[in-house]
Structures are given as C-alpha cells and as structure tokens.
XYZ file of C-alpha atoms in Angstrom:
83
model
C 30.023 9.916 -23.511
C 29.033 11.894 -20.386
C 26.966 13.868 -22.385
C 24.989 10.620 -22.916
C 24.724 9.623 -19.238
C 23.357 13.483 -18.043
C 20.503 12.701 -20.548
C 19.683 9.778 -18.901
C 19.064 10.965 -15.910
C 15.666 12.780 -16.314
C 14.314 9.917 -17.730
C 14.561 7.957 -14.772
C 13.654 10.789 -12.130
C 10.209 10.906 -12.806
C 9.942 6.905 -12.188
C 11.440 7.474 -8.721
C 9.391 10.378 -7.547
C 5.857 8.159 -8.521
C 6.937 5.481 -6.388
C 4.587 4.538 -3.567
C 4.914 3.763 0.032
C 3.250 0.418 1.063
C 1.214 2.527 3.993
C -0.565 5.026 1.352
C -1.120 1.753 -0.765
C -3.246 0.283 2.054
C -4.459 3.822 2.929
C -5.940 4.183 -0.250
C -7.196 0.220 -0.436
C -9.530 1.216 2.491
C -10.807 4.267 1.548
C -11.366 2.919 -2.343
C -13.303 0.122 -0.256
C -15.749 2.594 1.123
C -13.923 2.948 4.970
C -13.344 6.299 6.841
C -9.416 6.113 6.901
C -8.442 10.107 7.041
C -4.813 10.871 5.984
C -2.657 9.757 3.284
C -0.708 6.728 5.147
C -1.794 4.448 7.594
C 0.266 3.304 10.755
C 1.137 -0.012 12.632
C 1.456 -2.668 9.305
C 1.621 -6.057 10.307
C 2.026 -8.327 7.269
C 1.451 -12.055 7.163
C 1.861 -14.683 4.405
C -0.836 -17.135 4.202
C -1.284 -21.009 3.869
C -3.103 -20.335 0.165
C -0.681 -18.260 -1.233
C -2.035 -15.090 -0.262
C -1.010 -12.333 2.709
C -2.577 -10.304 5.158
C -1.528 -6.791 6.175
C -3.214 -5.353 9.479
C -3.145 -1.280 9.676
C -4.270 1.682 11.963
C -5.650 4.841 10.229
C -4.861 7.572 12.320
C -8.420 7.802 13.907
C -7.324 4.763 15.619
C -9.626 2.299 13.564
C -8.080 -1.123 12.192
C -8.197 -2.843 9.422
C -7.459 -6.277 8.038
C -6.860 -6.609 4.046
C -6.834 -9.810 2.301
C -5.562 -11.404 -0.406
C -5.889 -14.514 -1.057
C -3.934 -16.813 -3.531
C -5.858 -16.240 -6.455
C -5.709 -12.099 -6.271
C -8.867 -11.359 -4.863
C -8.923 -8.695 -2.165
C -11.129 -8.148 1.029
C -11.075 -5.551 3.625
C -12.542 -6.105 6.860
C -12.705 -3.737 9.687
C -11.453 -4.566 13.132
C -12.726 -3.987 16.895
C-alpha cells in the first residue's frame, strides 16, 4: 500500500510546479497585448467585479506604468493603459 502512495506523488508534482501566479498572468496579458511591461510579475493588483458579469484588475509594471484589463461578461478582454 505505501508503495502505491510514493508513486503517486510524482504525478502530481509537476501540476504544482506549472501553477501560475495571478501577477505574471496579467504580466504576460499586457505584454501579449503589445505594452512595454518589463519583468515577469506586475505589482499593485486591484481587482473589481463588474455589473455585467465581468472584472477588472488594475496593475503597475515595474517601470511604474498602469494598466487596466477588462473582461467583460461574455469573455472578451481589453487592456487599456493608464495616466
């Protein structure tokens, strides 16, 4: 039996090491949209839900430059830069 439960166990280790922080998410997001957002993760998140089903996530890259990304209820995505 334990034999069975040690084999297990490199299964699921490769699942958790993939996993992805939200901030290199909406890193990536921005620089897929075309944006200069240097560095793997992005600071400052604020997330909001919206009215149509959708949500909003604010972030600073670290060269200080913000950016709004939006979802809205039916999955499509926008990102807008901020002053």
């Amino acid at each position: 039996m334990v034999w069975l439960l040690l084999g297990a166990v490199p299964i699921l280790a490769p699942v958790a090491a993939q996993a992805v922080r939200e901030e290199e998410d909406v890193a990536t997001t921005i620089k897929l949209r075309g944006y200069d957002c240097p560095g793997r993760v992005v600071h400052d998140l604020t997330r909001r839900s919206r009215s149509d089903g959708g949500r909003e996530v604010e972030a600073t890259c670290s060269n200080g430059r913000r950016f709004r990304i939006t979802v809205d209820g039916e999955g499509r995505l926008r990102v807008t830069p901020l002053r």
